[in-house]
Short mmCIF file of C-alpha atoms and ligand atoms in Angstrom, two decimals:
data_model
loop_
_atom_site.label_atom_id
_atom_site.label_comp_id
_atom_site.label_asym_id
_atom_site.label_seq_id
_atom_site.Cartn_x
_atom_site.Cartn_y
_atom_site.Cartn_z
CA UNK A 294 -54.34 30.45 -1.05
CA UNK A 295 -52.77 30.85 2.27
CA UNK A 296 -54.20 32.85 5.35
CA UNK A 297 -50.59 33.25 6.41
CA UNK A 298 -49.84 36.87 7.24
CA UNK A 299 -46.66 38.58 5.32
CA UNK A 300 -46.14 41.64 6.94
CA UNK A 301 -42.48 42.48 6.62
CA UNK A 302 -41.07 41.69 3.10
CA UNK A 303 -37.47 41.81 1.20
CA UNK A 304 -36.89 42.49 -2.83
CA UNK A 305 -34.10 41.09 -4.71
CA UNK A 306 -32.98 41.08 -7.75
CA UNK A 307 -30.61 38.14 -9.38
CA UNK A 308 -29.40 36.56 -12.23
CA UNK A 309 -28.28 38.85 -15.30
CA UNK A 310 -29.49 42.67 -15.04
CA UNK A 311 -32.13 43.99 -16.87
CA UNK A 312 -33.10 47.36 -17.89
CA UNK A 313 -36.78 47.81 -15.89
CA UNK A 314 -35.66 46.03 -13.02
CA UNK A 315 -35.25 49.36 -10.87
CA UNK A 316 -39.29 50.74 -11.52
CA UNK A 317 -40.11 47.02 -10.68
CA UNK A 318 -38.07 47.80 -7.28
CA UNK A 319 -39.95 50.79 -6.87
CA UNK A 320 -42.80 49.38 -7.56
CA UNK A 321 -42.69 46.79 -5.13
CA UNK A 322 -41.32 49.31 -2.09
CA UNK A 323 -43.97 51.84 -2.55
CA UNK A 324 -46.80 49.26 -2.87
CA UNK A 325 -45.25 47.85 0.19
CA UNK A 326 -45.27 50.73 2.36
CA UNK A 327 -48.79 52.03 1.00
CA UNK A 328 -50.07 48.61 2.39
CA UNK A 329 -48.53 49.11 5.58
CA UNK A 330 -45.64 46.49 5.25
CA UNK A 331 -42.15 46.81 5.85
CA UNK A 332 -39.75 46.78 2.92
CA UNK A 333 -36.27 45.46 2.64
CA UNK A 334 -33.59 45.74 -0.14
CA UNK A 335 -31.75 43.21 -0.41
CA UNK A 336 -28.12 43.91 -2.09
CA UNK A 337 -26.61 41.54 -4.59
CA UNK A 338 -29.64 39.03 -4.76
CA UNK A 339 -29.29 35.92 -2.60
CA UNK A 340 -25.44 36.62 -1.95
CA UNK A 341 -26.51 39.71 0.00
CA UNK A 342 -29.26 37.33 2.08
CA UNK A 343 -26.03 35.12 2.80
CA UNK A 344 -23.95 38.21 3.76
CA UNK A 345 -27.04 40.13 5.59
CA UNK A 346 -26.45 42.94 2.87
CA UNK A 347 -30.24 43.89 4.40
CA UNK A 348 -31.20 47.63 4.51
CA UNK A 349 -35.06 48.95 5.15
CA UNK A 350 -36.04 51.09 2.16
CA UNK A 351 -38.52 53.95 2.53
CA UNK A 352 -40.33 55.65 -0.27
CA UNK A 353 -37.08 58.03 -0.52
CA UNK A 354 -34.88 55.40 -1.06
CA UNK A 355 -36.35 54.34 -4.83
CA UNK A 356 -36.94 57.97 -6.03
CA UNK A 357 -35.35 58.77 -9.36
CA UNK A 358 -34.77 55.51 -10.70
CA UNK A 359 -37.73 54.85 -12.60
CA UNK A 360 -35.61 55.95 -15.51
CA UNK A 361 -32.50 54.07 -14.76
CA UNK A 362 -30.67 50.94 -16.26
CA UNK A 363 -28.92 48.16 -13.86
CA UNK A 364 -30.01 47.69 -10.58
CA UNK A 365 -29.93 49.64 -7.25
CA UNK A 366 -29.99 46.72 -5.12
CA UNK A 367 -27.22 45.26 -7.33
CA UNK A 368 -27.26 41.85 -8.37
CA UNK A 369 -24.98 38.23 -8.45
CA UNK A 370 -25.19 34.65 -9.52
CA UNK A 371 -24.83 32.84 -6.05
CA UNK A 372 -22.95 29.94 -5.80
CA UNK A 373 -23.63 29.55 -2.27
CA UNK A 374 -27.18 29.83 -2.42
CA UNK A 375 -27.58 26.61 -4.05
CA UNK A 376 -26.00 24.93 -0.86
CA UNK A 377 -28.13 23.55 1.62
CA UNK A 378 -26.10 25.49 4.18
CA UNK A 379 -25.76 28.57 2.13
CA UNK A 380 -29.93 28.66 1.84
CA UNK A 381 -29.76 28.04 5.60
CA UNK A 382 -27.63 30.75 6.58
CA UNK A 383 -29.89 33.28 4.08
CA UNK A 384 -33.13 32.20 6.19
CA UNK A 385 -31.45 32.46 9.97
CA UNK A 386 -30.95 36.27 7.99
CA UNK A 387 -34.50 36.65 7.18
CA UNK A 388 -35.49 35.69 10.30
CA UNK A 389 -33.22 38.10 12.30
CA UNK A 390 -34.82 41.18 10.33
CA UNK A 391 -38.59 39.50 10.76
CA UNK A 392 -38.87 38.85 7.07
CA UNK A 393 -41.70 36.14 5.51
CA UNK A 394 -42.23 37.29 2.03
CA UNK A 395 -40.19 37.71 -0.59
CA UNK A 396 -40.13 39.48 -4.11
CA UNK A 397 -37.47 38.08 -5.85
CA UNK A 398 -36.70 40.06 -9.49
CA UNK A 399 -34.76 38.04 -12.09
CA UNK A 400 -34.99 34.54 -14.70
CA UNK A 401 -35.12 31.40 -14.49
CA UNK A 402 -32.17 30.48 -12.47
CA UNK A 403 -33.29 33.10 -9.86
CA UNK A 404 -36.74 31.15 -9.94
CA UNK A 405 -35.24 28.08 -9.18
CA UNK A 406 -33.58 29.16 -6.27
CA UNK A 407 -36.68 30.93 -4.90
CA UNK A 408 -39.11 27.91 -5.41
CA UNK A 409 -36.02 25.67 -3.37
CA UNK A 410 -36.14 28.23 -0.36
CA UNK A 411 -39.77 28.29 -0.86
CA UNK A 412 -40.11 24.53 -0.13
CA UNK A 413 -37.39 24.20 2.13
CA UNK A 414 -38.20 26.89 4.64
CA UNK A 415 -42.11 27.54 3.72
CA UNK A 416 -41.61 31.27 3.13
CA UNK A 417 -44.05 32.61 0.71
CA UNK A 418 -41.88 34.01 -2.77
CA UNK A 419 -42.98 36.13 -5.53
CA UNK A 420 -40.81 36.08 -8.94
CA UNK A 421 -41.10 39.15 -11.16
CA UNK A 422 -39.40 38.06 -14.31
CA UNK A 423 -37.14 40.12 -15.04
CA UNK A 424 -34.59 38.90 -17.89
CA UNK A 425 -33.14 40.76 -21.40
CA UNK A 426 -33.74 37.04 -22.55
CA UNK A 427 -38.03 36.77 -22.65
CA UNK A 428 -37.35 32.94 -22.52
CA UNK A 429 -39.58 32.40 -19.71
CA UNK A 430 -42.67 30.39 -20.04
CA UNK A 431 -46.20 32.17 -18.55
CA UNK A 432 -45.92 35.45 -19.92
CA UNK A 433 -45.99 37.83 -23.23
CA UNK A 434 -42.98 40.30 -21.78
CA UNK A 435 -40.19 40.10 -19.09
CA UNK A 436 -38.93 43.15 -18.17
CA UNK A 437 -35.47 44.60 -20.12
CA UNK A 438 -36.41 42.55 -23.33
CA UNK A 439 -38.21 45.45 -25.10
CA UNK A 440 -35.23 47.76 -24.07
CA UNK A 441 -32.54 45.26 -25.15
CA UNK A 442 -34.02 44.38 -28.52
CA UNK A 443 -34.47 48.12 -29.71
CA UNK A 444 -30.89 49.02 -28.54
CA UNK A 445 -30.01 45.77 -30.93
CA UNK A 446 -32.22 47.45 -33.43
CA UNK A 447 -30.76 51.25 -33.33
CA UNK A 448 -26.95 49.07 -33.55
CA UNK A 449 -28.49 46.81 -36.50
CA UNK A 450 -29.61 49.75 -38.64
CA UNK A 451 -26.62 51.53 -37.81
CA UNK A 452 -24.68 48.57 -39.02
CA UNK A 453 -26.52 48.27 -42.26
CA UNK A 454 -25.64 51.42 -43.34
CA UNK A 455 -21.90 50.81 -43.64
CA UNK A 456 -22.65 46.72 -45.01
CA UNK A 457 -24.86 48.85 -47.78
CA UNK A 458 -22.09 51.35 -48.55
CA UNK A 459 -18.96 48.51 -49.07
CA UNK A 460 -21.52 45.57 -50.19
CA UNK A 461 -20.28 43.83 -47.35
CA UNK A 462 -21.87 40.28 -45.17
CA UNK A 463 -21.95 41.50 -41.69
CA UNK A 464 -22.99 38.60 -38.95
CA UNK A 465 -23.97 40.64 -35.95
CA UNK A 466 -23.69 38.70 -32.24
CA UNK A 467 -26.62 39.74 -30.05
CA UNK A 468 -27.24 38.39 -26.35
CA UNK A 469 -29.08 34.86 -25.89
CA UNK A 470 -26.93 32.09 -24.85
CA UNK A 471 -30.27 29.72 -24.84
CA UNK A 472 -32.89 31.64 -26.31
CA UNK A 473 -33.15 33.38 -29.31
CA UNK A 474 -35.97 36.06 -28.71
CA UNK A 475 -33.28 38.92 -28.77
CA UNK A 476 -31.93 37.52 -32.55
CA UNK A 477 -35.40 36.34 -33.95
CA UNK A 478 -37.12 40.08 -32.82
CA UNK A 479 -34.35 42.23 -34.09
CA UNK A 480 -33.32 40.20 -37.25
CA UNK A 481 -37.16 40.47 -38.44
CA UNK A 482 -37.07 44.21 -37.30
CA UNK A 483 -34.07 45.06 -39.56
CA UNK A 484 -34.24 42.96 -42.71
CA UNK A 485 -31.66 40.29 -41.73
CA UNK A 486 -31.53 37.62 -44.75
CA UNK A 487 -30.94 35.19 -41.78
CA UNK A 488 -31.20 34.88 -38.22
CA UNK A 489 -29.70 31.72 -36.30
CA UNK A 490 -30.93 30.80 -32.96
CA UNK A 491 -30.21 28.25 -30.19
CA UNK A 492 -34.19 26.94 -30.77
CA UNK A 493 -33.78 25.88 -34.24
CA UNK A 494 -31.24 23.63 -36.00
CA UNK A 495 -29.37 25.66 -38.96
CA UNK A 496 -29.17 23.84 -42.23
CA UNK A 497 -25.83 25.30 -42.62
CA UNK A 498 -25.27 23.48 -46.21
CA UNK A 499 -28.93 25.95 -47.09
CA UNK A 500 -27.16 28.44 -45.73
CA UNK A 501 -24.08 28.44 -47.78
CA UNK A 502 -25.87 27.51 -50.67
CA UNK A 503 -27.95 30.64 -50.81
CA UNK A 504 -25.01 33.01 -49.75
CA UNK A 505 -22.69 31.48 -52.81
CA UNK A 506 -25.97 31.74 -55.27
CA UNK A 507 -26.04 35.61 -53.94
CA UNK A 508 -23.00 35.85 -54.74
CA UNK A 509 -23.55 34.73 -58.24
CA UNK A 510 -26.03 37.38 -58.82
CA UNK A 511 -24.35 40.20 -57.19
CA UNK A 512 -26.24 40.51 -54.45
CA UNK A 513 -23.42 41.51 -51.88
CA UNK A 514 -25.03 42.75 -49.07
CA UNK A 515 -26.47 40.30 -46.66
CA UNK A 516 -27.18 40.37 -42.84
CA UNK A 517 -26.74 37.49 -40.75
CA UNK A 518 -28.17 38.14 -36.79
CA UNK A 519 -26.76 34.96 -34.91
CA UNK A 520 -27.73 34.66 -31.37
CA UNK A 521 -24.43 33.78 -29.06
CA UNK A 522 -25.77 30.32 -28.06
CA UNK A 523 -26.12 29.87 -31.88
CA UNK A 524 -25.55 26.21 -33.30
CA UNK A 525 -22.42 27.21 -35.06
CA UNK A 526 -21.17 28.83 -32.02
CA UNK A 527 -21.02 32.40 -32.19
CA UNK A 528 -20.34 35.32 -34.51
CA UNK A 529 -16.64 34.56 -34.94
CA UNK A 530 -17.27 30.72 -35.68
CA UNK A 531 -20.11 31.23 -38.52
CA UNK A 532 -17.43 33.82 -40.22
CA UNK A 533 -15.14 31.09 -40.18
CA UNK A 534 -17.08 28.57 -41.65
CA UNK A 535 -18.17 31.09 -43.69
CA UNK A 536 -14.69 32.50 -44.99
CA UNK A 537 -13.55 29.17 -45.46
CA UNK A 538 -16.77 27.99 -47.93
CA UNK A 539 -16.88 31.17 -50.00
CA UNK A 540 -13.50 32.81 -49.58
CA UNK A 541 -14.27 36.00 -52.13
CA UNK A 542 -16.93 37.09 -49.36
CA UNK A 543 -16.05 40.23 -47.83
CA UNK A 544 -16.78 39.32 -44.46
CA UNK A 545 -17.13 41.71 -40.71
CA UNK A 546 -18.27 40.58 -37.62
CA UNK A 547 -19.70 42.78 -34.53
CA UNK A 548 -20.89 41.49 -31.11
CA UNK A 549 -23.01 43.82 -29.70
CA UNK A 550 -22.63 42.02 -26.17
CA UNK A 551 -23.29 43.94 -23.14
CA UNK A 552 -24.56 47.45 -24.20
CA UNK A 553 -27.95 45.20 -24.81
CA UNK A 554 -28.24 45.02 -21.06
CA UNK A 555 -27.57 48.68 -20.56
CA UNK A 556 -29.63 51.98 -20.71
CA UNK A 557 -32.61 53.96 -19.79
CA UNK A 558 -35.43 50.89 -20.10
CA UNK A 559 -38.40 51.97 -22.50
CA UNK A 560 -41.72 53.00 -21.86
CA UNK A 561 -42.95 49.59 -22.36
CA UNK A 562 -40.47 48.56 -19.68
CA UNK A 563 -41.69 50.50 -17.71
CA UNK A 564 -44.91 49.92 -17.48
CA UNK A 565 -44.90 46.23 -17.41
CA UNK A 566 -41.92 46.17 -14.62
CA UNK A 567 -44.74 48.59 -12.54
CA UNK A 568 -47.54 46.78 -12.82
CA UNK A 569 -45.71 43.29 -11.97
CA UNK A 570 -44.08 45.19 -9.04
CA UNK A 571 -47.66 46.16 -7.88
CA UNK A 572 -49.01 42.99 -8.06
CA UNK A 573 -46.49 41.18 -6.88
CA UNK A 574 -47.29 42.59 -3.37
CA UNK A 575 -50.67 42.38 -4.07
CA UNK A 576 -50.40 38.87 -4.75
CA UNK A 577 -48.31 38.33 -1.14
CA UNK A 578 -51.18 40.48 0.78
CA UNK A 579 -54.03 38.02 -0.49
CA UNK A 580 -51.82 34.79 0.32
CA UNK A 581 -51.01 33.67 -3.59
CA UNK A 582 -47.96 32.28 -2.59
CA UNK A 583 -45.12 30.71 -4.98
CA UNK A 584 -46.52 32.16 -8.19
CA UNK A 585 -44.48 33.93 -11.25
CA UNK A 586 -46.41 37.46 -12.24
CA UNK A 587 -46.74 37.48 -15.99
CA UNK A 588 -48.48 39.40 -18.32
CA UNK A 589 -50.66 37.46 -20.95
CA UNK A 590 -52.94 39.59 -23.62
CA UNK A 591 -52.58 42.26 -21.23
CA UNK A 592 -53.92 40.47 -18.13
CA UNK A 593 -51.86 39.84 -14.88
CA UNK A 594 -51.28 36.20 -14.43
CA UNK A 595 -50.15 34.04 -11.96
CA UNK A 596 -47.89 31.15 -12.71
CA UNK A 597 -46.55 28.48 -10.17
CA UNK A 598 -42.49 29.29 -9.74
CA UNK A 599 -42.32 25.39 -10.25
CA UNK A 600 -44.19 25.12 -13.97
CA UNK A 601 -42.58 28.71 -14.30
CA UNK A 602 -38.92 27.16 -14.08
CA UNK A 603 -39.77 23.93 -15.75
CA UNK A 604 -41.43 25.63 -18.70
CA UNK A 605 -39.95 27.85 -21.24
CA UNK A 606 -41.19 30.32 -24.06
CA UNK A 607 -41.11 28.34 -27.59
CA UNK A 608 -40.78 30.10 -30.58
CA UNK A 609 -42.58 28.47 -33.46
CA UNK A 610 -41.45 27.71 -36.62
CA UNK A 611 -43.56 29.54 -38.14
CA UNK A 612 -41.68 32.59 -37.33
CA UNK A 613 -38.73 31.45 -38.99
CA UNK A 614 -40.62 30.18 -42.50
CA UNK A 615 -41.44 33.98 -42.32
CA UNK A 616 -37.93 35.08 -42.06
CA UNK A 617 -37.32 32.97 -45.30
CA UNK A 618 -39.75 34.48 -47.50
CA UNK A 619 -39.54 38.34 -46.27
CA UNK A 620 -35.78 37.57 -47.13
CA UNK A 621 -35.96 36.26 -50.59
O1 LIG B 989 -29.36 35.99 -19.16
C1 LIG B 989 -29.41 37.18 -19.57
C2 LIG B 989 -27.56 37.09 -20.53
O2 LIG B 989 -27.51 38.45 -20.88
C3 LIG B 989 -27.68 36.36 -21.49
O3 LIG B 989 -28.08 36.58 -22.94
C4 LIG B 989 -26.15 36.45 -21.73
O4 LIG B 989 -25.78 35.15 -22.46
C5 LIG B 989 -25.73 36.13 -20.20
O5 LIG B 989 -26.88 36.72 -19.50
C6 LIG B 989 -24.49 37.14 -20.07
O6 LIG B 989 -24.01 37.04 -18.85
P1 LIG B 989 -22.84 37.59 -18.00
O7 LIG B 989 -23.20 38.87 -17.92
O8 LIG B 989 -22.83 36.90 -16.82
O9 LIG B 989 -21.83 37.40 -19.01
#
C-alpha cells in the first residue's frame, strides 16, 4: 500500500484487442469520474503515450460502447516503448498532462511494459487482463476469452455439419500462438477427436495410428482442433503430414483466424470487464499499486505485476486425458 495520491489517470489498451475491452474502458472512465478523478484516454497503447496522443475523457465519451468489440482507444504493439528512450518520452508526456496513475488493459507483453515503466518512473500502474488467449496466471477469466471461444464453437459446429455430410477429416486452426486455451475449450465443447496445443507434446505416431485405425473401421468423420502455435506448425502443416501418411484420407483445413478477435462481447466478458475496470480504479484510489486485477472463484484478486508476467496459466494433463476418453 502507498500513501501517494492519484488524481489524474490514463487508460490504454495494448497488444491484441479482445472483445470486452470497451466495457473495461467504460468502467475505468466512469468509476474514475465518479470518484472525482480526471481521466485521459491514451490512443494506440504505449505508442500513443510516446506520440502524446492523449485525450480527456468524460462520461459521454464511453456511451454506447459496452456492446462493441474492438477498442475505441485503438491498440498497438509498440517497439519504441521497449527502449529506455521511448519510455522516457512517454513519461514526459504523462507529466505534461499531470497523469499520475495508469490503467493498462492488455496481455502479458503489455504488463511487462507497465511493470518496467512503473519501476523506472515510480508511476502507479494497474493491469486489467484483456486477451483472448486466457494465458495469464492470477485470474480465472481474461476479457475476451469467452467471446472468442464461443465464436470458435459456433464456427466449428457449422464445420461439423458439412464434415459429417461428406465423411471428412477436418483440421480446424484456432488462435493461440503460445496458448492452447481456445483450442482446448472449443475442442471439448464441439466433441473434437483430437486437440493439439502448444503446452503439451503431441505424439504424432499415436495420432496417425489412431486415424489409420479409424479409416479401417470406416469412422471417417474426424475433427482435429489445433492451436496456431501447435508443435507441428499450423493446420496446414499438420494436414500435409496426415495426407502424406494416410493418402486415402479426405482432409480439409479451416483457419478461423481473426474472426475470433472481433464481435460483440458475451455477457460474461462484459461483466468481467466492468468488474475489473471498477476495481482497477478502486485499487489506485486505495494505494494498492502495480498489481493485476483478477477474478478467482468469483472474488477479485490482486497479483503483483511482476508475478503476473512471470507466471503462466498451466493446462492440466487431466484435461487431455478426458479429451481422449470422450472421443473414443
Ligand atoms: O494474443 C492474442 C492473439 O490473437 C494470439 O492468439 C495470436 O497468436 C496473435 O494475437 C495474433 O496477433 P496479430 O493480430 O498481431 O497477428
